[in-house]
Backbone as JSON, one array per atom type, in Angstrom:
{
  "sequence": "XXXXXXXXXXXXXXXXXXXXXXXXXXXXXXXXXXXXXXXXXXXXXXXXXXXXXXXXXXXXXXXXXXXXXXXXXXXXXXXXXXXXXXXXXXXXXXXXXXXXXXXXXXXXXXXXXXXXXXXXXXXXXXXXXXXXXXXXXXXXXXXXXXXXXXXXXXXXXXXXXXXXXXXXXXXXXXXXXXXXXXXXXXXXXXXXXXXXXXXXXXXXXXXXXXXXXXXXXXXXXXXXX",
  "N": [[106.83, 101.32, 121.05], [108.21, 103.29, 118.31], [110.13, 103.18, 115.13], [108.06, 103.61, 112.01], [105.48, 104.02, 111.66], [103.06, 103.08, 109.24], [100.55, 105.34, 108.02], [97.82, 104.6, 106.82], [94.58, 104.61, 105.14], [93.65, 106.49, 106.38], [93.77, 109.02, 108.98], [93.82, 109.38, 112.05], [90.52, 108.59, 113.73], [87.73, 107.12, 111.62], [85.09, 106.29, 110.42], [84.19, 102.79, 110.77], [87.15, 101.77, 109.89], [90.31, 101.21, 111.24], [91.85, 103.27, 113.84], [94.1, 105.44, 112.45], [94.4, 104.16, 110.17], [94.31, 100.7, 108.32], [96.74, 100.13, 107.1], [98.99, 100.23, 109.07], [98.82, 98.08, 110.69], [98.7, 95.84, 109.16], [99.73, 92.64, 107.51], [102.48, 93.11, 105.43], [103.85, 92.12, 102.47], [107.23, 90.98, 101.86], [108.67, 92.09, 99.01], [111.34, 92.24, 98.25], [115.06, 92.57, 98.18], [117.52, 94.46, 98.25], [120.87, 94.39, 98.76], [123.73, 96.4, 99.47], [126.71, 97.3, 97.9], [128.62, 98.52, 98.67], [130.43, 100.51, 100.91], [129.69, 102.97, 100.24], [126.83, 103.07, 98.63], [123.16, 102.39, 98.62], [120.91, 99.86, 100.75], [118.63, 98.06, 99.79], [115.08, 97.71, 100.51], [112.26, 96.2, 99.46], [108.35, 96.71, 100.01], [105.49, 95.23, 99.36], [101.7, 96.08, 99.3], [98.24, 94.85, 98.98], [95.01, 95.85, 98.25], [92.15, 93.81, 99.62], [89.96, 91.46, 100.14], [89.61, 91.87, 102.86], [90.25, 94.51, 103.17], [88.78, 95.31, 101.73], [85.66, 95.5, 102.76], [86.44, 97.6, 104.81], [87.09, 99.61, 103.8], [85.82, 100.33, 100.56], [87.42, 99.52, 98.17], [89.93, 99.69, 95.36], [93.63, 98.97, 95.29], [97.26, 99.63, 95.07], [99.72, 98.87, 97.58], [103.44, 100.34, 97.33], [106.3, 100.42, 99.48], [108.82, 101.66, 100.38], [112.77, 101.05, 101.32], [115.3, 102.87, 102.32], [118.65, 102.43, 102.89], [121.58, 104.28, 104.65], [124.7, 104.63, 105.71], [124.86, 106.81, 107.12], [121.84, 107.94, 106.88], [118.68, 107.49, 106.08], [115.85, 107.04, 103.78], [112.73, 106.92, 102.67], [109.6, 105.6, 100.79], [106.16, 105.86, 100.39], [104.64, 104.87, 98.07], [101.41, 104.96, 96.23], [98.9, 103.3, 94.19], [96.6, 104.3, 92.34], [94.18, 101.23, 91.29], [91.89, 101.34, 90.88], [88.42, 101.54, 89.76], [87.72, 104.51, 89.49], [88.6, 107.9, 90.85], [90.25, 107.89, 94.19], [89.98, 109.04, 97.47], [92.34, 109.83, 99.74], [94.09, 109.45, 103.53], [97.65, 110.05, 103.92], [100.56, 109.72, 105.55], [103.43, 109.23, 107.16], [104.74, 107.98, 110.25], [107.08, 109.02, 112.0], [108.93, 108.2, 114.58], [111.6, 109.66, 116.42], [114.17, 109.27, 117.91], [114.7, 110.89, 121.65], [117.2, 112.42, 123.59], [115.98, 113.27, 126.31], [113.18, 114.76, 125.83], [112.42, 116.65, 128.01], [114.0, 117.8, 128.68], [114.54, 121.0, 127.32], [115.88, 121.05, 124.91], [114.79, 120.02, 122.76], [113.97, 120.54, 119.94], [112.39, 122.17, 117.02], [113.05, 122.79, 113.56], [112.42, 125.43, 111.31], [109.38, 125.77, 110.87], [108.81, 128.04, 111.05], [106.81, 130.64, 111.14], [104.45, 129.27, 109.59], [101.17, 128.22, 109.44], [98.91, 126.45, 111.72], [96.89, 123.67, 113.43], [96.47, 123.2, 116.62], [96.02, 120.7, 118.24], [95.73, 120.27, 120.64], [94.85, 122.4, 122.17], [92.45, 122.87, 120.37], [92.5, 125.05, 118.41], [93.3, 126.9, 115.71], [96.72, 128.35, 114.8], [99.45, 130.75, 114.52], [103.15, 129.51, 113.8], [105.35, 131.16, 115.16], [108.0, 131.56, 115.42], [111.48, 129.02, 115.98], [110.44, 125.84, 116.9], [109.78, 124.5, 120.38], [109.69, 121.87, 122.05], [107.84, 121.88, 125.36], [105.79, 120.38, 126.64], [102.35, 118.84, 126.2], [102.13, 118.17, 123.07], [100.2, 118.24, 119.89], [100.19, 118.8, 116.85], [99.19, 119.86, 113.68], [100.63, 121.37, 111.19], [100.69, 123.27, 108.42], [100.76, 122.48, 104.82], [103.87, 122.49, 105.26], [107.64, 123.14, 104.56], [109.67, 121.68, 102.26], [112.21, 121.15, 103.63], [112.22, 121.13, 105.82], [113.31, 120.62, 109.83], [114.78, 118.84, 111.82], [115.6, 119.3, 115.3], [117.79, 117.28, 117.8], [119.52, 116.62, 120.7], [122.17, 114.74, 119.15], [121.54, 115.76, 116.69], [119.77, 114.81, 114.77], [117.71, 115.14, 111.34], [115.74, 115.84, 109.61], [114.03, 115.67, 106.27], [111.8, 116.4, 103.31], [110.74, 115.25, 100.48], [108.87, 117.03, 99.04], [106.94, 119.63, 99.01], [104.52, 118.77, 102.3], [102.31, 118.24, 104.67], [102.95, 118.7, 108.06], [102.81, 116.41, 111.11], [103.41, 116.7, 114.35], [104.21, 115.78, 117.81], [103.62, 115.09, 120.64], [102.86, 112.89, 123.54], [103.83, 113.68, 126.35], [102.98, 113.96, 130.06], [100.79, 113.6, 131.15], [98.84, 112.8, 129.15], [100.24, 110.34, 128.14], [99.54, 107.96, 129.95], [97.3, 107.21, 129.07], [97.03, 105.7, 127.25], [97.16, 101.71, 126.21], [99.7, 100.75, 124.56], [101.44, 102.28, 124.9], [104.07, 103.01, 126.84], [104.08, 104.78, 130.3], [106.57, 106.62, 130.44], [107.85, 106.83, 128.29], [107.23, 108.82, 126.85], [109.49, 110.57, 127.25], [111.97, 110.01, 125.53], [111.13, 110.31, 123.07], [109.99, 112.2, 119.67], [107.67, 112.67, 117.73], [107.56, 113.39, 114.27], [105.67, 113.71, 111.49], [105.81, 113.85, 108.03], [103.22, 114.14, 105.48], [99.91, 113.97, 103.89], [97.46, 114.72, 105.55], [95.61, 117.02, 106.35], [93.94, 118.14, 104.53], [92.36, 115.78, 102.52], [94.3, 113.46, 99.83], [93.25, 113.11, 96.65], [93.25, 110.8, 94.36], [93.8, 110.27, 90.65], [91.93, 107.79, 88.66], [94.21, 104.56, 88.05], [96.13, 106.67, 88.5], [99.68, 107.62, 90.57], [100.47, 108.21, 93.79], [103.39, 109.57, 95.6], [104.78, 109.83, 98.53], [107.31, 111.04, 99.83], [110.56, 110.72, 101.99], [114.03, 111.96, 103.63], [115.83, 111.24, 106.05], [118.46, 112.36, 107.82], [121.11, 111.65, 109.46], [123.13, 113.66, 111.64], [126.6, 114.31, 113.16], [126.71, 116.27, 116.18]],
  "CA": [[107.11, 102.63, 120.5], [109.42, 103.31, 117.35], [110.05, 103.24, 113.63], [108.29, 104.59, 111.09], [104.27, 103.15, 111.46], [102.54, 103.9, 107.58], [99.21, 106.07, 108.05], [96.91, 104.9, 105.03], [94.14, 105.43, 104.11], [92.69, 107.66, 106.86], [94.54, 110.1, 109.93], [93.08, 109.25, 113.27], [89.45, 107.9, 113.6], [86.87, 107.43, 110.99], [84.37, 105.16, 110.52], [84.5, 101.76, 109.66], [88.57, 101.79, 109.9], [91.26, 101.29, 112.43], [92.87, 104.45, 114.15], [95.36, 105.3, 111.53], [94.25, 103.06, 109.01], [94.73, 99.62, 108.19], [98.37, 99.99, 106.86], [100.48, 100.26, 109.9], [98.55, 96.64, 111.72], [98.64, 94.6, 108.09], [100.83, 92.35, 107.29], [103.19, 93.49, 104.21], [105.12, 90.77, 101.54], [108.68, 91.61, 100.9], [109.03, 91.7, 97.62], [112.66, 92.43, 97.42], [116.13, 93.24, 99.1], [119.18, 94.5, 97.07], [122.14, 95.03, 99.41], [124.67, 97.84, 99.33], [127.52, 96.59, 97.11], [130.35, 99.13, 99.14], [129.92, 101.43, 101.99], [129.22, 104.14, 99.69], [125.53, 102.7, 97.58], [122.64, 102.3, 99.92], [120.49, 98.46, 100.91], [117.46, 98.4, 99.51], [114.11, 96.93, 101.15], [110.32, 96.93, 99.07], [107.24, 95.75, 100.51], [104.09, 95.86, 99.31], [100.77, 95.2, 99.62], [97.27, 95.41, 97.67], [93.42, 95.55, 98.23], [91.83, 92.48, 100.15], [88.53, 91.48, 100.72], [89.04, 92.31, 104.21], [90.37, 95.9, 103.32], [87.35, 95.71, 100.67], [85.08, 95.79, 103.97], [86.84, 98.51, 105.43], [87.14, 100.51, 102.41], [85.83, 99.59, 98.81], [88.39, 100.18, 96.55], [91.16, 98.55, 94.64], [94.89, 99.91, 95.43], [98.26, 98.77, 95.44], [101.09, 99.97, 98.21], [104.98, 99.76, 97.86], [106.81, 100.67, 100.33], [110.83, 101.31, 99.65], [113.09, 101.72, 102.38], [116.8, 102.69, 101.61], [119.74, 102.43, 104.2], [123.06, 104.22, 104.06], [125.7, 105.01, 106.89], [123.96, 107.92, 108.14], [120.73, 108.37, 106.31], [117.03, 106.68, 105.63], [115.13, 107.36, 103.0], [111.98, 105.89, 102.74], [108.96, 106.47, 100.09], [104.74, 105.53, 100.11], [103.43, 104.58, 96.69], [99.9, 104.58, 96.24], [98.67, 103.18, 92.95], [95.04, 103.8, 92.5], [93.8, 100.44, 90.6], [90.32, 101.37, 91.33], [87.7, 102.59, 88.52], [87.27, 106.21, 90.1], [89.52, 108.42, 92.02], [89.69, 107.94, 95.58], [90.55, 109.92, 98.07], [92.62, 109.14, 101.4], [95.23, 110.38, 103.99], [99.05, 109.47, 104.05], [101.14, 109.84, 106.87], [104.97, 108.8, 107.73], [104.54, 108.33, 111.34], [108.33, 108.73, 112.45], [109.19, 107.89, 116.39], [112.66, 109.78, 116.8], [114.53, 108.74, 119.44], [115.86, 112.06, 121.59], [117.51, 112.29, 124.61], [115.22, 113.65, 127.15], [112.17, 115.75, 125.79], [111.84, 117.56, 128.92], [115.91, 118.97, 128.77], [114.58, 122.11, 126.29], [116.94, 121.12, 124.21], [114.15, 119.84, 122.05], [113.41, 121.95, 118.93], [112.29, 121.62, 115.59], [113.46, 124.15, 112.77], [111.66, 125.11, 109.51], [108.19, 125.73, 110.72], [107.77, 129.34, 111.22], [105.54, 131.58, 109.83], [103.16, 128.56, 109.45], [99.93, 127.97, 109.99], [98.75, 124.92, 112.25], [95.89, 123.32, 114.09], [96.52, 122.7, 117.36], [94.63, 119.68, 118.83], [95.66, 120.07, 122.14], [93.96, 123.59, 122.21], [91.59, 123.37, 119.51], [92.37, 126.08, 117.45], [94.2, 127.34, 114.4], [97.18, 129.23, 115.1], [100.65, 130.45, 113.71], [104.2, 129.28, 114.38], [106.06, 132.3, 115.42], [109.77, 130.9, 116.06], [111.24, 127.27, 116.33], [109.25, 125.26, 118.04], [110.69, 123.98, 121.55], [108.63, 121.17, 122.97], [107.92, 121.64, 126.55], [104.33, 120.4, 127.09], [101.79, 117.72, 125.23], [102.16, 118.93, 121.55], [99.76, 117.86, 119.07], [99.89, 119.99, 115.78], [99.13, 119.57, 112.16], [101.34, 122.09, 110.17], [99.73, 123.02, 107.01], [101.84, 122.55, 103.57], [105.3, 122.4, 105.97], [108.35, 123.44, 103.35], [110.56, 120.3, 102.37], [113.07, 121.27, 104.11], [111.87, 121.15, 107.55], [114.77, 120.46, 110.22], [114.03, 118.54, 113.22], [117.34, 119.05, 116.07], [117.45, 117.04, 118.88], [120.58, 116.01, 121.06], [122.76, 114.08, 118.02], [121.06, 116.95, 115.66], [118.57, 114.55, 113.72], [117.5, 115.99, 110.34], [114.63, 115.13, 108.88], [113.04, 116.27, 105.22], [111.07, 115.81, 103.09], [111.01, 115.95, 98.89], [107.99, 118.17, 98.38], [105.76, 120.2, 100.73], [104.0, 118.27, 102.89], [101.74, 118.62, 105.78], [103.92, 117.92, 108.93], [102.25, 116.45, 112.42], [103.92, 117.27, 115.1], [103.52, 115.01, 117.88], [104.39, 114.4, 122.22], [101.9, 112.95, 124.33], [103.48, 114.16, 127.52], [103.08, 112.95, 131.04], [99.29, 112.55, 131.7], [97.82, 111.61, 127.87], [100.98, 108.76, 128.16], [98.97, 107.09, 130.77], [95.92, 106.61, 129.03], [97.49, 104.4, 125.86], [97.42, 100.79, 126.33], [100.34, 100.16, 123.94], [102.81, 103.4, 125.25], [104.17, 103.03, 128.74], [104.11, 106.03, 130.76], [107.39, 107.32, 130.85], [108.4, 106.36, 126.75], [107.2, 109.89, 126.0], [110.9, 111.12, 127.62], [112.99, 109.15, 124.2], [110.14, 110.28, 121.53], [109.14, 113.2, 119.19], [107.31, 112.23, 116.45], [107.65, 114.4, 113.45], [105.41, 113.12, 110.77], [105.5, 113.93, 107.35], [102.06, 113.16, 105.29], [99.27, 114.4, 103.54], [96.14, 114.62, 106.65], [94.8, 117.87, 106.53], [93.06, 117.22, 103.55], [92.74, 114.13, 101.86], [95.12, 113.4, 98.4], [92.68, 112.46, 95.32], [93.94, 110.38, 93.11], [92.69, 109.77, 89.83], [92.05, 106.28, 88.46], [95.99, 104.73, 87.35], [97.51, 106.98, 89.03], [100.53, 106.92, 91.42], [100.81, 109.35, 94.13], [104.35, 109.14, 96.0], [105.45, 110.17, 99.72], [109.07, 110.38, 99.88], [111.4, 111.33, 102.97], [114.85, 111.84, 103.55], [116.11, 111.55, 107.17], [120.14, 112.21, 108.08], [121.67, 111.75, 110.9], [124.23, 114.29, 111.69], [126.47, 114.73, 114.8], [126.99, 117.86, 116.49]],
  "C": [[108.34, 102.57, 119.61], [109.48, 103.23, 116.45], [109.15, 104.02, 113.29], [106.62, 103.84, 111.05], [103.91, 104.24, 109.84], [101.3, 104.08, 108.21], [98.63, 106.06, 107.09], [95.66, 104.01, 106.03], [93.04, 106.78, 104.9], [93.73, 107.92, 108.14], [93.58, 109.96, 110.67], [91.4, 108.62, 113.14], [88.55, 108.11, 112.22], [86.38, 106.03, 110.86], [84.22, 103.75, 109.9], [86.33, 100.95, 109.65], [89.25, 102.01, 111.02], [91.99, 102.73, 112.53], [93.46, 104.49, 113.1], [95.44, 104.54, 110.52], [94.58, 101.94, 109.25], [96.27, 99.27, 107.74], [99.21, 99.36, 107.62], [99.57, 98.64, 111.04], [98.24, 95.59, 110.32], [99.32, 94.06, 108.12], [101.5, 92.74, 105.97], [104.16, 91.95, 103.37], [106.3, 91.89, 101.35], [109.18, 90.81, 99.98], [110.52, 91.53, 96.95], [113.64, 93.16, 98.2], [117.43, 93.29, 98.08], [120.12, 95.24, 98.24], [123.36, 95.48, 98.98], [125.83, 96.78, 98.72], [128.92, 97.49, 97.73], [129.67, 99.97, 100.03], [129.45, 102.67, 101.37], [127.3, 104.39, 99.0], [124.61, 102.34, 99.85], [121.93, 100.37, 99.94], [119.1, 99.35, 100.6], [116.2, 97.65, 99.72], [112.64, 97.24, 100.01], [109.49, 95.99, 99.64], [105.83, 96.25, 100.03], [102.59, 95.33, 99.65], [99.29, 95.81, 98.78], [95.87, 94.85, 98.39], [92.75, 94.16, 98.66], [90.76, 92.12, 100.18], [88.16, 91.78, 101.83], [89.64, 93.65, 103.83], [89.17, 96.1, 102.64], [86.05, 96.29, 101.89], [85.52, 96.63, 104.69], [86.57, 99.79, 104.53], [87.25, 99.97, 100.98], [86.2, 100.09, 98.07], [89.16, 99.59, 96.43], [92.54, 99.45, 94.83], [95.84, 98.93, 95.64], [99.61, 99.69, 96.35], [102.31, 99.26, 98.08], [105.91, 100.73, 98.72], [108.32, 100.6, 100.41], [111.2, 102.38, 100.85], [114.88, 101.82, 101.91], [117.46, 103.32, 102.78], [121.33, 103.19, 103.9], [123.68, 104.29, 105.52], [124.79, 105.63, 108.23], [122.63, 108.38, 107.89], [119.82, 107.05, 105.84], [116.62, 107.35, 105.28], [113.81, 106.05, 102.56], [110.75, 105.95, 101.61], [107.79, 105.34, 100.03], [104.53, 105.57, 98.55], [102.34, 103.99, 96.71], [99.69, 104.39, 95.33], [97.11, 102.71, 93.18], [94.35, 102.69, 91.29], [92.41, 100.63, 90.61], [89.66, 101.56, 89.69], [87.28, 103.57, 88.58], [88.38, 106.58, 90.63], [89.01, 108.34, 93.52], [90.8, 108.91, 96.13], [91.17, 109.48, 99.62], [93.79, 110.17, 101.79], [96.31, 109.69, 103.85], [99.88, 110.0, 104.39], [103.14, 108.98, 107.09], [105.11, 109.29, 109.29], [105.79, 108.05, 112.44], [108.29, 108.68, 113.6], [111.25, 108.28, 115.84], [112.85, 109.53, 117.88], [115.36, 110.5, 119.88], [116.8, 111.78, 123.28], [117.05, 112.0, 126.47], [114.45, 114.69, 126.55], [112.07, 116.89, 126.81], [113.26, 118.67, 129.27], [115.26, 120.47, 128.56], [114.99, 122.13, 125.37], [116.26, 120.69, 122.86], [113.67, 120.5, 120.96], [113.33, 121.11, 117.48], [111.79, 123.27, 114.68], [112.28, 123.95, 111.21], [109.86, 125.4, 109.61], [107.61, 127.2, 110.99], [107.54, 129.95, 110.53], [104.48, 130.44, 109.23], [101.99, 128.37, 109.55], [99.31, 126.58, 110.6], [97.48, 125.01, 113.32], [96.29, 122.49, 115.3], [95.99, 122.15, 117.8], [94.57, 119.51, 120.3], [94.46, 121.18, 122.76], [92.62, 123.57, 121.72], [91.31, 124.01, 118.77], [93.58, 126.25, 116.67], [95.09, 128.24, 115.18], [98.33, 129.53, 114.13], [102.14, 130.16, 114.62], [105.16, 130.91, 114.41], [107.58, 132.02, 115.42], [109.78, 129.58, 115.81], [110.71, 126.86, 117.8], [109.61, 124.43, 119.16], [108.99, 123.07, 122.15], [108.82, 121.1, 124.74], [106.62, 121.47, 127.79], [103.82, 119.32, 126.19], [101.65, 118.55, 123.94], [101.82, 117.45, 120.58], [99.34, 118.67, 118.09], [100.28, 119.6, 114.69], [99.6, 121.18, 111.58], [101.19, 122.09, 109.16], [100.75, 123.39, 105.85], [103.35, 123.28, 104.29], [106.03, 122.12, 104.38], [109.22, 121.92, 103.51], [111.66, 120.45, 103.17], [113.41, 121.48, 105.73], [113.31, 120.12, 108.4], [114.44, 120.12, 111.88], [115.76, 118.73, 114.11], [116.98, 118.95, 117.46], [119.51, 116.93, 119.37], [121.1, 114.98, 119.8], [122.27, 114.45, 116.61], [120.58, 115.91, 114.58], [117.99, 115.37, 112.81], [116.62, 115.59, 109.63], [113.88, 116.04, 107.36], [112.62, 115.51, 104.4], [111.15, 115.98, 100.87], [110.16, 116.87, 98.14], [107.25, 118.28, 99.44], [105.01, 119.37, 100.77], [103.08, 118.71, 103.88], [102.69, 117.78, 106.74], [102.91, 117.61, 110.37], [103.44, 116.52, 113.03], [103.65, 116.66, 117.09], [104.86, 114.48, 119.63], [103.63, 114.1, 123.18], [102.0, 113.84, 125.96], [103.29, 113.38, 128.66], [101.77, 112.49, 131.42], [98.46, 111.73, 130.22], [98.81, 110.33, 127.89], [100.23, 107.71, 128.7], [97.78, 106.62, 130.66], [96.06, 105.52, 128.02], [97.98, 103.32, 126.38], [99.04, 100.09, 125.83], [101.95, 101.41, 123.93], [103.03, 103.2, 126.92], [104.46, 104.58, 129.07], [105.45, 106.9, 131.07], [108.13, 107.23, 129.12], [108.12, 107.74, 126.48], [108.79, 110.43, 125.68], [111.94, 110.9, 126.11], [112.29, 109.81, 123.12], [110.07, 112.0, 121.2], [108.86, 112.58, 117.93], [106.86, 113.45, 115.33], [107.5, 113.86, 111.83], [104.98, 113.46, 109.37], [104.18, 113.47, 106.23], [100.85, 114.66, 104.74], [97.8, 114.41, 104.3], [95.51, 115.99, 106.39], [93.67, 118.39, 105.82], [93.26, 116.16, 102.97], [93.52, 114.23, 100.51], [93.81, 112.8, 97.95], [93.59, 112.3, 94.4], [93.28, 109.95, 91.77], [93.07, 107.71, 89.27], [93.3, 106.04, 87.7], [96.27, 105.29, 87.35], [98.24, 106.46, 90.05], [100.49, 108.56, 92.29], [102.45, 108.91, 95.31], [104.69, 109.87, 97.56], [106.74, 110.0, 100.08], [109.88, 111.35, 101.42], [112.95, 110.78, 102.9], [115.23, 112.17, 105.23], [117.85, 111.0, 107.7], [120.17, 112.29, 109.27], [123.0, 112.23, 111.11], [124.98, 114.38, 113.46], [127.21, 115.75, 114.59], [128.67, 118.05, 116.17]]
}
């Protein structure tokens, strides 16, 4: 459990393709590291990666991803480029599937600002609803937040801040104490450290047209109280 898994080119099952796409279990080349020249400039990481014959078998299309991660003191910024090389527009999902670390989930102390008056699909429930207030996790919360404002404001214990550079769709995201125990690759008590608060385009798919670029960018500070 942790970091920042990439969600391309599809959001949870579909056919043909791994959970969550092929992205976040590929391997990536790093293309390139430029480190911070004074405590003030940030380090800079890219990785990318492009269309395979084994992604061709998953999904036939031509694409190239880079992946830029930038470091400062107190802040990560990170940003998805999709470049459709194809000869059509395709269409897919894209996801920033953050793992904050918090204290204890189950305190109350858990909240995340910026989402009310929204509209969201709860998956635990099954149904559409709206956000009324900030949202205090104190139960399994699984909810897709539809065109979430950039400025969404996650605050945990050491008031984590998370946004984003243009509306997004936000998931929303705590398995809890009994779905923990059914995932091979989460141990049953890891929910307690986690909220995942994932910026990303899932609720419909992005079309892109042929040579274009579509971009996913986040900005996540770390402030203390």
């Amino acid at each position: 459990m942790g970091g920042i898994p990439v969600v391309f080119p599809n959001f949870g099952s579909a056919k043909g393709l791994p959970g969550h796409g092929f992205a976040r279990v590929t391997n990536w080349t790093l293309a390139g590291v430029e480190e911070a020249a004074d405590a003030a400039s940030s380090t800079v990481a890219t990785f990318t990666m492009a269309a395979s014959d084994k992604t061709r078998k998953m999904w036939p299309v031509d694409f190239e991803l880079k992946y830029e991660v930038k470091l400062l003191a107190n802040q990560l910024e990170t940003a998805l480029i999709v470049h459709n090389t194809h000869t059509e527009q395709i269409d897919f999902h894209a996801l920033l599937h953050n793992y904050i670390y918090v204290d204890d989930v189950r305190d109350g102390k858990t909240k995340v600002a910026g989402l009310s008056g929204l509209k969201y699909f709860d998956k635990v429930a099954q149904v559409n609803k709206t956000q009324n207030a900030e949202l205090s996790i104190t139960a399994e919360t699984d909810s897709i937040y539809y065109n979430a404002p950039g400025d969404r404001k996650s605050g945990f214990i050491g008031n984590g801040v998370a946004q984003t550079k243009q509306d997004t769709d936000a998931v929303i995201w705590n398995p809890w104490v009994e779905r923990s125990k059914t995932f091979k690759d989460f141990g049953a008590d890891e929910y307690i450290n986690m909220l995942a608060v994932e910026p990303g385009r899932v609720s419909q798919k992005q079309a892109l047209p042929a040579g274009q670029t579509y971009t996913l960018h986040q900005t996540i500070t770390v402030a203390q109280a």
